[in-house]
PDB file of C-alpha atoms in Angstrom:
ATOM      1  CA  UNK A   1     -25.343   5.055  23.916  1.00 37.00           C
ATOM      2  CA  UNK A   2     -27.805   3.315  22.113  1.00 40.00           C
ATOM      3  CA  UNK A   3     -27.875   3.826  17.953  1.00 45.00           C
ATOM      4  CA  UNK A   4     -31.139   5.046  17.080  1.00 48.00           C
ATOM      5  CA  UNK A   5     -32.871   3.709  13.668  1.00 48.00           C
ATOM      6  CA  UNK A   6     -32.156   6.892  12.319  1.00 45.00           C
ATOM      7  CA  UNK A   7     -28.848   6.915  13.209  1.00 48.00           C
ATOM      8  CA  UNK A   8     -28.347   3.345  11.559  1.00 45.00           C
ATOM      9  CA  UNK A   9     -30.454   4.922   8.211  1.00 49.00           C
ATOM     10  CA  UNK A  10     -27.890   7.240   8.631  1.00 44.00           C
ATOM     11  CA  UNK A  11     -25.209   4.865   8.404  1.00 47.00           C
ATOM     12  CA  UNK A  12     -26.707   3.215   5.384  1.00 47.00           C
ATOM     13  CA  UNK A  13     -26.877   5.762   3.388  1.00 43.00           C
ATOM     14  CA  UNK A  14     -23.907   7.619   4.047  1.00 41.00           C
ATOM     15  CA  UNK A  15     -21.140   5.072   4.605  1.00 45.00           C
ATOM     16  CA  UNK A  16     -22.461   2.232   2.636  1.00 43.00           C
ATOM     17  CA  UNK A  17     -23.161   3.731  -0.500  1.00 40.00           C
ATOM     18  CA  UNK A  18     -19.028   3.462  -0.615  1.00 44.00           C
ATOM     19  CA  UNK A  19     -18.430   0.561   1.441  1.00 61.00           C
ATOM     20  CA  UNK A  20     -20.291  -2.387  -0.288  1.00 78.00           C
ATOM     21  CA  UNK A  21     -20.197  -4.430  -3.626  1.00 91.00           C
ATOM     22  CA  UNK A  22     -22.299  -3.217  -6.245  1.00 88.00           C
ATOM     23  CA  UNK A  23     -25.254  -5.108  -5.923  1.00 89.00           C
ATOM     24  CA  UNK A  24     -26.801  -7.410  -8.850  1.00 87.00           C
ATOM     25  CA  UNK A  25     -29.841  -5.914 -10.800  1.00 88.00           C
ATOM     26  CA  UNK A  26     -32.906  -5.971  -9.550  1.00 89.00           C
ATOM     27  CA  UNK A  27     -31.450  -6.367  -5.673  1.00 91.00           C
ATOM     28  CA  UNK A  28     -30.271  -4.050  -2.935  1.00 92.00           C
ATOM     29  CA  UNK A  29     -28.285  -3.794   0.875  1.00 94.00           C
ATOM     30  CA  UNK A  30     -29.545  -4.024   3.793  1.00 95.00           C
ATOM     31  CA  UNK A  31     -27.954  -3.662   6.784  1.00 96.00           C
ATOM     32  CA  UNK A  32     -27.980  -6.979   9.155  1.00 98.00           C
ATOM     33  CA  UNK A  33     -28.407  -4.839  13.269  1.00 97.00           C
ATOM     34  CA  UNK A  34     -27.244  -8.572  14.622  1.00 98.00           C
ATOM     35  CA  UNK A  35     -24.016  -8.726  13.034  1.00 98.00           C
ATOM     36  CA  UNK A  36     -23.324  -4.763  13.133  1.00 98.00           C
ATOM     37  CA  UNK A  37     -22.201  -2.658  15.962  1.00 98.00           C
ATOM     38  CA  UNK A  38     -20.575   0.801  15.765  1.00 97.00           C
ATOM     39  CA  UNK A  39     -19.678  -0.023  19.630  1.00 97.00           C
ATOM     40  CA  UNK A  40     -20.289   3.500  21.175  1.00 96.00           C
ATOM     41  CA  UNK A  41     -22.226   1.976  23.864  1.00 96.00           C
ATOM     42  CA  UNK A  42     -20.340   1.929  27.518  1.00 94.00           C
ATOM     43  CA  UNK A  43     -20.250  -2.042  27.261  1.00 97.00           C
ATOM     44  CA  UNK A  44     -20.115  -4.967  25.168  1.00 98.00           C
ATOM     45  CA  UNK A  45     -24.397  -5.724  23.837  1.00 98.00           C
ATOM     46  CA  UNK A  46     -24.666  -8.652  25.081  1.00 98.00           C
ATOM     47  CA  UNK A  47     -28.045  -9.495  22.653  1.00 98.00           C
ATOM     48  CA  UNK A  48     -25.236  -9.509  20.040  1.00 98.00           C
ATOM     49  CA  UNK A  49     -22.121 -10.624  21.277  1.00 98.00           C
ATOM     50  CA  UNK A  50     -20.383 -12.644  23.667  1.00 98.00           C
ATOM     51  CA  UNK A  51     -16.857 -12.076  25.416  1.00 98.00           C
ATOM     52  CA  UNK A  52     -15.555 -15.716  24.670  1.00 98.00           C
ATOM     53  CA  UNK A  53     -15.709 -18.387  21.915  1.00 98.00           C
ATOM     54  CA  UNK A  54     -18.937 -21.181  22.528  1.00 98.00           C
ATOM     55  CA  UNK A  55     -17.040 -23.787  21.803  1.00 97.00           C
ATOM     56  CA  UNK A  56     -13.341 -23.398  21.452  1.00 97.00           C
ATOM     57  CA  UNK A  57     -11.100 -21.786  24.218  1.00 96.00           C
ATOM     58  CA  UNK A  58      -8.157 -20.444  21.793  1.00 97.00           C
ATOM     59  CA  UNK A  59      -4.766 -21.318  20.395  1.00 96.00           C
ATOM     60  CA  UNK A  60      -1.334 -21.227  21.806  1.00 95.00           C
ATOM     61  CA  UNK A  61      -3.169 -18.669  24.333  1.00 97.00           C
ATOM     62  CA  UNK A  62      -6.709 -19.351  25.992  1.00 97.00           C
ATOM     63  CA  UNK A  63      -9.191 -16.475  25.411  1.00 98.00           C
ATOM     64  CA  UNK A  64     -10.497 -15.283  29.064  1.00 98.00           C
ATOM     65  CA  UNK A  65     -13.722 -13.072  29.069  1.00 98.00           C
ATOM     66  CA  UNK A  66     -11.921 -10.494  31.260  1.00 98.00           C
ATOM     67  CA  UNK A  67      -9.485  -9.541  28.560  1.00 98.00           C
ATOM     68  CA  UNK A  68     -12.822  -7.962  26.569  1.00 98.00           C
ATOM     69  CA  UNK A  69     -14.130  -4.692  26.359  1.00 98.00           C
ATOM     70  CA  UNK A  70     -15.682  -1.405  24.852  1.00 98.00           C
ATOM     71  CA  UNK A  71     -13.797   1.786  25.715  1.00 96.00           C
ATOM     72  CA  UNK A  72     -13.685   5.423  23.626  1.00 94.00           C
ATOM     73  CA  UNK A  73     -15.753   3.868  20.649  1.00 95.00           C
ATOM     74  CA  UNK A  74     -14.263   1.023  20.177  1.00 97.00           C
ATOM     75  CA  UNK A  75     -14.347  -2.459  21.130  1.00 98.00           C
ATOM     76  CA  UNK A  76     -10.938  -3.773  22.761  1.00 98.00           C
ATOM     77  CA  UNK A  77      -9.090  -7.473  23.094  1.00 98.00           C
ATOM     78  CA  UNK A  78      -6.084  -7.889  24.673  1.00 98.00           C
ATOM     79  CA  UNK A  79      -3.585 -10.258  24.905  1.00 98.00           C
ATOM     80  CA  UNK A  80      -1.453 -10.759  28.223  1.00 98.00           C
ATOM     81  CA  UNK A  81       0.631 -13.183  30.692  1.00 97.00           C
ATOM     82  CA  UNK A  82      -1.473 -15.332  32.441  1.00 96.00           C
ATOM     83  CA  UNK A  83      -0.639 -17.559  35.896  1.00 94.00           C
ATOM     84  CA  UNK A  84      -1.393 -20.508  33.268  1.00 94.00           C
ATOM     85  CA  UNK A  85       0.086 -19.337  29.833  1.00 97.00           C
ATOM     86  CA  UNK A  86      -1.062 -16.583  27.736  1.00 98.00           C
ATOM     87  CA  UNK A  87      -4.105 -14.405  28.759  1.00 98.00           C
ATOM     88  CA  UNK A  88      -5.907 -14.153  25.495  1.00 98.00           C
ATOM     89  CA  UNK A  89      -9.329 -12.389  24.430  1.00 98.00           C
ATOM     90  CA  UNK A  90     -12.277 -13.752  21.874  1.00 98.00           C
ATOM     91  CA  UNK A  91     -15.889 -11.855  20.856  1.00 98.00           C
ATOM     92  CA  UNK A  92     -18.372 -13.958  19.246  1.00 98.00           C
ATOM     93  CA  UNK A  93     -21.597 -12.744  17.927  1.00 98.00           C
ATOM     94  CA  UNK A  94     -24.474 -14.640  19.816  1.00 98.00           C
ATOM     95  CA  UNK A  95     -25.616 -16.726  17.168  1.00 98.00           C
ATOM     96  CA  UNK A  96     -24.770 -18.722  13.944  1.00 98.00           C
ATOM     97  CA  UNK A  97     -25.904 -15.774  11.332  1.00 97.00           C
ATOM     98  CA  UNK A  98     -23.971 -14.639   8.977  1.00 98.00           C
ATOM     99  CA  UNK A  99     -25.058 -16.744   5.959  1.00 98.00           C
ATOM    100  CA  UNK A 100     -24.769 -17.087   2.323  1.00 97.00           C
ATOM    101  CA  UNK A 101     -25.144 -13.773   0.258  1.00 97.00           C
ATOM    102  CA  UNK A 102     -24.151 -11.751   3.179  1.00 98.00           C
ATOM    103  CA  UNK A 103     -21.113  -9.012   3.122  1.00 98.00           C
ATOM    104  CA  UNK A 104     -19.303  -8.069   6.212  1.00 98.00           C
ATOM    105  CA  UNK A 105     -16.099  -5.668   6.718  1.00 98.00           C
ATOM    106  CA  UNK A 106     -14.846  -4.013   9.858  1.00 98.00           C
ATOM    107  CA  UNK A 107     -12.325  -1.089  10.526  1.00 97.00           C
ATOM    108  CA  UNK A 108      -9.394  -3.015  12.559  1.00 98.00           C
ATOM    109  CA  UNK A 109      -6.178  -1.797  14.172  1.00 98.00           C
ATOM    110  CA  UNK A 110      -4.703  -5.108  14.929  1.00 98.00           C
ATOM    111  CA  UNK A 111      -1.799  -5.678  18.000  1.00 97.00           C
ATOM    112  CA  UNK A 112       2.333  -4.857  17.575  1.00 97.00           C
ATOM    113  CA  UNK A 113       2.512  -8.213  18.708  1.00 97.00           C
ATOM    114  CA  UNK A 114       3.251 -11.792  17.469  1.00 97.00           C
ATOM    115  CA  UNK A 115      -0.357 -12.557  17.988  1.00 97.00           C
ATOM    116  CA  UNK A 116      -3.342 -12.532  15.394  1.00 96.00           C
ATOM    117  CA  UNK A 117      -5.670  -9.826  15.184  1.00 96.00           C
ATOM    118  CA  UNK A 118      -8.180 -12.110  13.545  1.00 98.00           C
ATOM    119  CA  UNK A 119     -11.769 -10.980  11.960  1.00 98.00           C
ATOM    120  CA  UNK A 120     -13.434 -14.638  10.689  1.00 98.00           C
ATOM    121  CA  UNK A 121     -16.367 -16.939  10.399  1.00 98.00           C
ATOM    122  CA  UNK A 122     -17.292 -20.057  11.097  1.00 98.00           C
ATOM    123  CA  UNK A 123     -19.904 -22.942  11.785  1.00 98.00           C
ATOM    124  CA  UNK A 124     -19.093 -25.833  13.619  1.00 97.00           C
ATOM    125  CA  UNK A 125     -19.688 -28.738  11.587  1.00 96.00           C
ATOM    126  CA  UNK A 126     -18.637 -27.790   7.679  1.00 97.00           C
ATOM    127  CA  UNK A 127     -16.880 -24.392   6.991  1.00 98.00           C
ATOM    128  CA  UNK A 128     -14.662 -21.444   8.313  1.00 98.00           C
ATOM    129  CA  UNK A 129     -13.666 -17.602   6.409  1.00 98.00           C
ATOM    130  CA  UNK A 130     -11.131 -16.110   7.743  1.00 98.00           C
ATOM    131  CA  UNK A 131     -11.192 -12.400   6.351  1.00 98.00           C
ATOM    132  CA  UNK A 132      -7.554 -11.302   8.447  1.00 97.00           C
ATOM    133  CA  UNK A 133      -5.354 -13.059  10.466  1.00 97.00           C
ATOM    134  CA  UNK A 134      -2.556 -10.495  10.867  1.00 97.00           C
ATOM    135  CA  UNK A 135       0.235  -9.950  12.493  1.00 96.00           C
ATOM    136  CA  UNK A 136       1.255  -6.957  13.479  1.00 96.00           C
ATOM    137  CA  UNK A 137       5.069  -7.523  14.965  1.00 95.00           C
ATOM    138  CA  UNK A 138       5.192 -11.216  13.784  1.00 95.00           C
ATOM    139  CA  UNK A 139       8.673 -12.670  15.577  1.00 95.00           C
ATOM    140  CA  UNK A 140       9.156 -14.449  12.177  1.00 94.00           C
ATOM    141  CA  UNK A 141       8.227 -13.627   8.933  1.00 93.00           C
ATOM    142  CA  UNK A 142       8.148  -9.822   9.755  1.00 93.00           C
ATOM    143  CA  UNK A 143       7.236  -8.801   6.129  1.00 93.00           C
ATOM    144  CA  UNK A 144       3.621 -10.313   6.577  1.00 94.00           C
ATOM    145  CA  UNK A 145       2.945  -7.217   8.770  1.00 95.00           C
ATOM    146  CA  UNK A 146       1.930  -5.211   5.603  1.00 96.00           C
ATOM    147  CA  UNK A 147      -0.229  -8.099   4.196  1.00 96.00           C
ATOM    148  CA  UNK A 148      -3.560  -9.148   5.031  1.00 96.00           C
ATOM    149  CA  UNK A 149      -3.236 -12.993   5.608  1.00 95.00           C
ATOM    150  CA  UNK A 150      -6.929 -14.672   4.253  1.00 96.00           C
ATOM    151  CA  UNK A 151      -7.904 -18.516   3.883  1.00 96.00           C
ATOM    152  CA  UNK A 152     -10.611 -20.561   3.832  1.00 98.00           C
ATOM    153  CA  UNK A 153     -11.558 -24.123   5.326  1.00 98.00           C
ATOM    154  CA  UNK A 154     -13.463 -26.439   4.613  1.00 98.00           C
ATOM    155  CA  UNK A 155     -13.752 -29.570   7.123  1.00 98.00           C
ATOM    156  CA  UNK A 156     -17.175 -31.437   6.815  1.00 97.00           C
ATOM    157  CA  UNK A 157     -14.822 -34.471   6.513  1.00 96.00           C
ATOM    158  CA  UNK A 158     -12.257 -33.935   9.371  1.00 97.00           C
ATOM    159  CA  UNK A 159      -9.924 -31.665   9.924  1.00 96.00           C
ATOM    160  CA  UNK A 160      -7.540 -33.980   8.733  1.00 97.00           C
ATOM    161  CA  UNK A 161      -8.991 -33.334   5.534  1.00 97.00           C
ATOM    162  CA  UNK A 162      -9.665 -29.538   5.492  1.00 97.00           C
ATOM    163  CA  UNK A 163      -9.931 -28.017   2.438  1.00 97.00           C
ATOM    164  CA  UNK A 164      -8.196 -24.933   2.805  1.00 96.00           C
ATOM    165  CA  UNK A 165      -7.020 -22.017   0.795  1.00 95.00           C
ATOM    166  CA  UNK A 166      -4.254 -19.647   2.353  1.00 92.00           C
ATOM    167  CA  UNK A 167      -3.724 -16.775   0.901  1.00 88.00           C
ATOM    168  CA  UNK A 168      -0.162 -15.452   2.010  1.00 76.00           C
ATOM    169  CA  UNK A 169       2.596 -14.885   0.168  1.00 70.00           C
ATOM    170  CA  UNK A 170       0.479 -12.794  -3.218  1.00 70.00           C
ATOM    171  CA  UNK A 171      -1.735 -11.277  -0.598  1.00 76.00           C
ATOM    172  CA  UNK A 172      -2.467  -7.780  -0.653  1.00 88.00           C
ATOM    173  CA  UNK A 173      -0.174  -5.301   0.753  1.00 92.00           C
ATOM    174  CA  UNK A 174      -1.321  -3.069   2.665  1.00 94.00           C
ATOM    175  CA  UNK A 175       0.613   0.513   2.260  1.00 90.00           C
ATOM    176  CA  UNK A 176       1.483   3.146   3.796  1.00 91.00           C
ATOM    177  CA  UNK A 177       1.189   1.531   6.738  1.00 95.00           C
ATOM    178  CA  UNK A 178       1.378  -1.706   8.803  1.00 96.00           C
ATOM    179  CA  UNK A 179      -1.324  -3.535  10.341  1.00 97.00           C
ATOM    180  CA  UNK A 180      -0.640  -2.314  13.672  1.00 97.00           C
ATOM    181  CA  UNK A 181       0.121   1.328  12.469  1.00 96.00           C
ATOM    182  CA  UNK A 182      -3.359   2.314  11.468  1.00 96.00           C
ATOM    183  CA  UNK A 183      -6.846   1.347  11.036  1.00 96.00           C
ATOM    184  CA  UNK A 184      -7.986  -0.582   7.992  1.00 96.00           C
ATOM    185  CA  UNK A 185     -11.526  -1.661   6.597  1.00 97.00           C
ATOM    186  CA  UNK A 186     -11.472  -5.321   5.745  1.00 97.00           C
ATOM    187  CA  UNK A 187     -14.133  -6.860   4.075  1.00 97.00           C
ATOM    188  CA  UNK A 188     -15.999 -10.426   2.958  1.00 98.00           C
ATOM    189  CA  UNK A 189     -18.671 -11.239   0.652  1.00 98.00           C
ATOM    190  CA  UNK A 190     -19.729 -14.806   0.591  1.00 98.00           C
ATOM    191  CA  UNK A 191     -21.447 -14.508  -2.595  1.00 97.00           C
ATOM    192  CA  UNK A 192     -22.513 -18.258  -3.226  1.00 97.00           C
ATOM    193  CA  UNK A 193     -21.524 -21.765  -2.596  1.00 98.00           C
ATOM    194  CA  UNK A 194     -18.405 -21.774  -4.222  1.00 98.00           C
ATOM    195  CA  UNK A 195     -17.408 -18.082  -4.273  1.00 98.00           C
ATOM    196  CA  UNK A 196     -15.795 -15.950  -1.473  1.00 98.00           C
ATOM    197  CA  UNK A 197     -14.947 -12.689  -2.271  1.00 97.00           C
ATOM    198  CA  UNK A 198     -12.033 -10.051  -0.138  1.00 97.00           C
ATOM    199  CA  UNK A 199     -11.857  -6.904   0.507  1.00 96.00           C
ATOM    200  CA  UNK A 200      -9.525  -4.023   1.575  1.00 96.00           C
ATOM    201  CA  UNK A 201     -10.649  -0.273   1.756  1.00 95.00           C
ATOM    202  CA  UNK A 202     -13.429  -1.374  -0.239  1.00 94.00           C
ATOM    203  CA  UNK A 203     -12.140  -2.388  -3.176  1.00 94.00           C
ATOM    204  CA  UNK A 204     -11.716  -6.241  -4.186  1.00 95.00           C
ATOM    205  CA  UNK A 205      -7.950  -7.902  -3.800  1.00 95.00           C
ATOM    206  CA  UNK A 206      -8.890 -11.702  -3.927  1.00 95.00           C
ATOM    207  CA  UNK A 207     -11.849 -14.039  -4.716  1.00 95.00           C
ATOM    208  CA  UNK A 208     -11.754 -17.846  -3.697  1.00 97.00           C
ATOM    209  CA  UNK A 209     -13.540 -20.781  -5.648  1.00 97.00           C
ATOM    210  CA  UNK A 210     -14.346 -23.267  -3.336  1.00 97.00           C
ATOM    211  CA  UNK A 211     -14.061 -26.792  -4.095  1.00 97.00           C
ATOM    212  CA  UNK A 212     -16.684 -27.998  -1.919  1.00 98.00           C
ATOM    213  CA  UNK A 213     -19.961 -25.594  -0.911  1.00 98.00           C
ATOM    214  CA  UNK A 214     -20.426 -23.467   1.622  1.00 98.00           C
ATOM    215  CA  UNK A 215     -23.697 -23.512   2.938  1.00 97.00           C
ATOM    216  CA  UNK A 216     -24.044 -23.692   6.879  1.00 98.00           C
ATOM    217  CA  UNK A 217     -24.552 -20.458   8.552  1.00 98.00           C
ATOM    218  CA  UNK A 218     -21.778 -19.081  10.823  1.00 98.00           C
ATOM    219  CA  UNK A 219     -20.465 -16.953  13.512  1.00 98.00           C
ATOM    220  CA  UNK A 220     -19.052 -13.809  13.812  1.00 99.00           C
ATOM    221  CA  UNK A 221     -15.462 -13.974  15.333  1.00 98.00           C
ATOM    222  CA  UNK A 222     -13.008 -11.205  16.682  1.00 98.00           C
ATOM    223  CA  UNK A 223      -9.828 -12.411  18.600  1.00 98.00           C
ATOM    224  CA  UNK A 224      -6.369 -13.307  19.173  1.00 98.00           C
ATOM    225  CA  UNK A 225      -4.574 -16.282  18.854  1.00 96.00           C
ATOM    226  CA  UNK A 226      -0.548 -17.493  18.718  1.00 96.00           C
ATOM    227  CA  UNK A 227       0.714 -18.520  15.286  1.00 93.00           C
ATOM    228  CA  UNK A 228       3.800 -21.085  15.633  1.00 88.00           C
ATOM    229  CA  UNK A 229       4.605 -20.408  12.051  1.00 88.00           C
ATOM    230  CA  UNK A 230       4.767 -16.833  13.157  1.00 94.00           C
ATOM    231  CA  UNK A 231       6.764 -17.119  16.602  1.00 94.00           C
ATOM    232  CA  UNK A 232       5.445 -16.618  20.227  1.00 95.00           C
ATOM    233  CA  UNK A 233       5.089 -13.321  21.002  1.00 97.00           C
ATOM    234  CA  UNK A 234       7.596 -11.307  23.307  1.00 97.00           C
ATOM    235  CA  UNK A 235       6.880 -11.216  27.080  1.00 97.00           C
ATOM    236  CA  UNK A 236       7.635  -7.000  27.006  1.00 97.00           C
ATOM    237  CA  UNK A 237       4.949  -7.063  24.357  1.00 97.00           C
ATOM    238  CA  UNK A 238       2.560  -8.847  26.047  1.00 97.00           C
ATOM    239  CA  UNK A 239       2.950  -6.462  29.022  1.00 97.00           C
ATOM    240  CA  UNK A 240       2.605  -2.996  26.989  1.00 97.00           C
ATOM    241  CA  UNK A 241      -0.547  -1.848  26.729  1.00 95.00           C
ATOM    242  CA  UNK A 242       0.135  -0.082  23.673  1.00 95.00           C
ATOM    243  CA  UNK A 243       1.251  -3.190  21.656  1.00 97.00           C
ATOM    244  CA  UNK A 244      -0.857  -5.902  23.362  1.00 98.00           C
ATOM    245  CA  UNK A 245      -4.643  -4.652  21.683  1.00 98.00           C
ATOM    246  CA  UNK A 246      -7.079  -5.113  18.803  1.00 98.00           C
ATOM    247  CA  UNK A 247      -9.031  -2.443  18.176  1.00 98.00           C
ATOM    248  CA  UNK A 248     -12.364  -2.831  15.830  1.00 98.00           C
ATOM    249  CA  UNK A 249     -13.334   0.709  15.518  1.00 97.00           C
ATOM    250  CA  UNK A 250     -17.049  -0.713  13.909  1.00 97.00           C
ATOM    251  CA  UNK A 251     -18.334  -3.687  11.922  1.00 98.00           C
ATOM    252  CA  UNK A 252     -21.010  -3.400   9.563  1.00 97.00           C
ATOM    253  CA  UNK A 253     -23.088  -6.688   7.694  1.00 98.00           C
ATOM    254  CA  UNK A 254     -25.360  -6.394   4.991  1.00 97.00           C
ATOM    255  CA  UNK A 255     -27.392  -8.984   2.949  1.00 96.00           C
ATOM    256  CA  UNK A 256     -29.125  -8.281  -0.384  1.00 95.00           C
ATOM    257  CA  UNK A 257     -32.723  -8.291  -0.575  1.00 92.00           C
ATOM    258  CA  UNK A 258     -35.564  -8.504  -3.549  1.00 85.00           C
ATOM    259  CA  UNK A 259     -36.579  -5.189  -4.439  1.00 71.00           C
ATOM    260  CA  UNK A 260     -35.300  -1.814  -4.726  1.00 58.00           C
ATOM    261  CA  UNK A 261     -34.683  -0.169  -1.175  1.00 59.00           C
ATOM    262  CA  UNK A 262     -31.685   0.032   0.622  1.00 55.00           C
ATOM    263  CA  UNK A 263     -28.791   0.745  -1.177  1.00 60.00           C
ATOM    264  CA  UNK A 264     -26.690  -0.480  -4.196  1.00 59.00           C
ATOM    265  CA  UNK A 265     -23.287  -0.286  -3.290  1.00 57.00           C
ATOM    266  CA  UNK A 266     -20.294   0.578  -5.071  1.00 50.00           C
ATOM    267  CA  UNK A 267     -16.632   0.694  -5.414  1.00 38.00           C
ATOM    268  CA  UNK A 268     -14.230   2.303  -2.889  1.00 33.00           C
ATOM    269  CA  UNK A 269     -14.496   3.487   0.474  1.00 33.00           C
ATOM    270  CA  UNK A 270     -16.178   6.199   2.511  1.00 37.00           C
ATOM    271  CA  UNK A 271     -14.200   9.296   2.653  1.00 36.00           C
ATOM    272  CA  UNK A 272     -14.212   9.048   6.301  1.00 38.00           C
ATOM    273  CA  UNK A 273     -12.025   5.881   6.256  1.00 51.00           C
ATOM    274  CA  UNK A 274      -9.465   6.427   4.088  1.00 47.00           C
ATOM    275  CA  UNK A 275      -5.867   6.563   4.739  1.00 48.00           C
ATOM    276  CA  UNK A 276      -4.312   8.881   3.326  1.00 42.00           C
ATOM    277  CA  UNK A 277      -3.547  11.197   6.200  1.00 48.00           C
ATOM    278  CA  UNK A 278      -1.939   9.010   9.566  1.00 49.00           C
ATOM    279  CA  UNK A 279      -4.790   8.271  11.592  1.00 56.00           C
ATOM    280  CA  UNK A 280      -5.138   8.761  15.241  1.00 66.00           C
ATOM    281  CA  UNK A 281      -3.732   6.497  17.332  1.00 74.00           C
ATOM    282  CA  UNK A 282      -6.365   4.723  19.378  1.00 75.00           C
ATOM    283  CA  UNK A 283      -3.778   3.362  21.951  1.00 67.00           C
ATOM    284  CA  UNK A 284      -4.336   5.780  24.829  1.00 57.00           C
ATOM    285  CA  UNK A 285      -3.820   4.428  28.105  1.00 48.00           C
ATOM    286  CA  UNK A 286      -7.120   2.896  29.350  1.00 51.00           C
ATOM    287  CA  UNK A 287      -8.774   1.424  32.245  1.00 56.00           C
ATOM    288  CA  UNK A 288      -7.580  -1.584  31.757  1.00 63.00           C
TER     289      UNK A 288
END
């Protein structure tokens, strides 16, 4: 069902007094509706978001539309065995908007597969944020399912000369549990041209200084992709429905504005989100 504006005021005020950065003096949150969806409607909102990437059709894997939905509260991508290769799943936002200034984070369960359960951004001409690209049973590497894998690119000048800036081997751990064994709120602030700042649980674990700036809007990305590094995933995986989904539980974008209304932010996380007790698992069996 729809969110109502109270609803969203509601959300402002209640989660997001926890969730965000402190703002600067003299400035405040506001919460961005096109980049935000708490995705208890019965379908994807289409005014926000599509079910594929506009210009890219996916790595190792090619995203397919029907592999995309919004069930129990939460919006779903799977991963499966195509006639062609892997069957895998993409969700854009509609439009190029998440600029400079902005903060992001979303509550992900990622897959118990060797596949990413990415949350990133991107324009297609100079830059790309990638807030998580986990794995959440990588076939190598198998550690890197308690981190949360970041980088940045930037390509104005080819890809063949890509600025980039992966952060994997220091990255955060994430503790008690791995990506694909509960939810966690990941978070982005692109605070100016040369500074990207990440989150986890609403606290800061890394900050980037970018060599070149940052200044095209981007999109919003959710989706899946194969990792050589990490290993193909495993065809049982790819055919259990428990292992082979993303769940984003919500996503929530603010930018700062000029005055005094909205709200300031601060450290840590809404008590609603935290994880100390083992969540609930969201991987029912579906409809799909």
């Amino acid at each position: 069902m729809k969110k109502s504006l109270f609803t969203w005021a509601f959300i402002c005020i209640s989660f997001s007094l926890w969730s965000q950065p402190k703002a600067p003096t003299g400035k405040s949150w506001e919460l961005v509706e096109t980049l935000s969806d708490e995705f208890n409607a019965n379908s994807l909102d289409s005014k926000k978001w599509r079910n594929y990437h506009p210009y890219w059709t996916g790595r190792g894997s090619t995203f397919r539309p029907y592999n995309v939905w919004v069930e129990n509260g939460s919006l779903r991508l799977k991963s499966t065995r195509g006639k062609k290769g892997i069957d895998a799943a993409c969700v854009s936002s509609q439009n190029p908007k998440f600029e400079k200034g902005y903060y992001s984070e979303a509550r992900i369960w990622c897959p118990s597969m060797s596949m990413t359960g990415a949350y990133w951004f991107q324009n297609r001409s100079e830059s790309e944020i990638d807030v998580i690209e986990n794995f959440g049973k990588p076939t190598n590497h198998t550690k890197d399912r308690y981190r949360m894998l970041v980088n940045t690119h930037y390509f104005a000048n080819g890809w063949e000369n890509d600025e980039k800036s992966p952060w994997h081997n220091g990255s955060a751990i994430l503790k008690p549990y791995a990506c694909d064994e509960t939810y966690y709120v990941y978070g982005v602030w692109w605070k100016d041209e040369h500074t990207i700042i990440f989150y986890l649980d609403g606290k800061e674990v890394h900050r980037v200084t970018t060599k070149s700036e940052f200044t095209q809007p981007m999109y919003m990305f959710f989706d899946m992709e194969v990792f050589g590094w990490w290993g193909a995933p495993k065809e049982e995986d790819l055919a259990d429905s428990t292992k082979n989904t993303q769940y984003v539980d919500w996503v929530r974008t603010f930018k700062l504005r000029h005055d005094k209304r909205g709200i300031t932010g601060g450290e840590g996380i809404s008590k609603g989100d935290k994880n100390t007790d083992y969540p609930k698992d969201p991987r029912q069996k579906t409809s799909k």
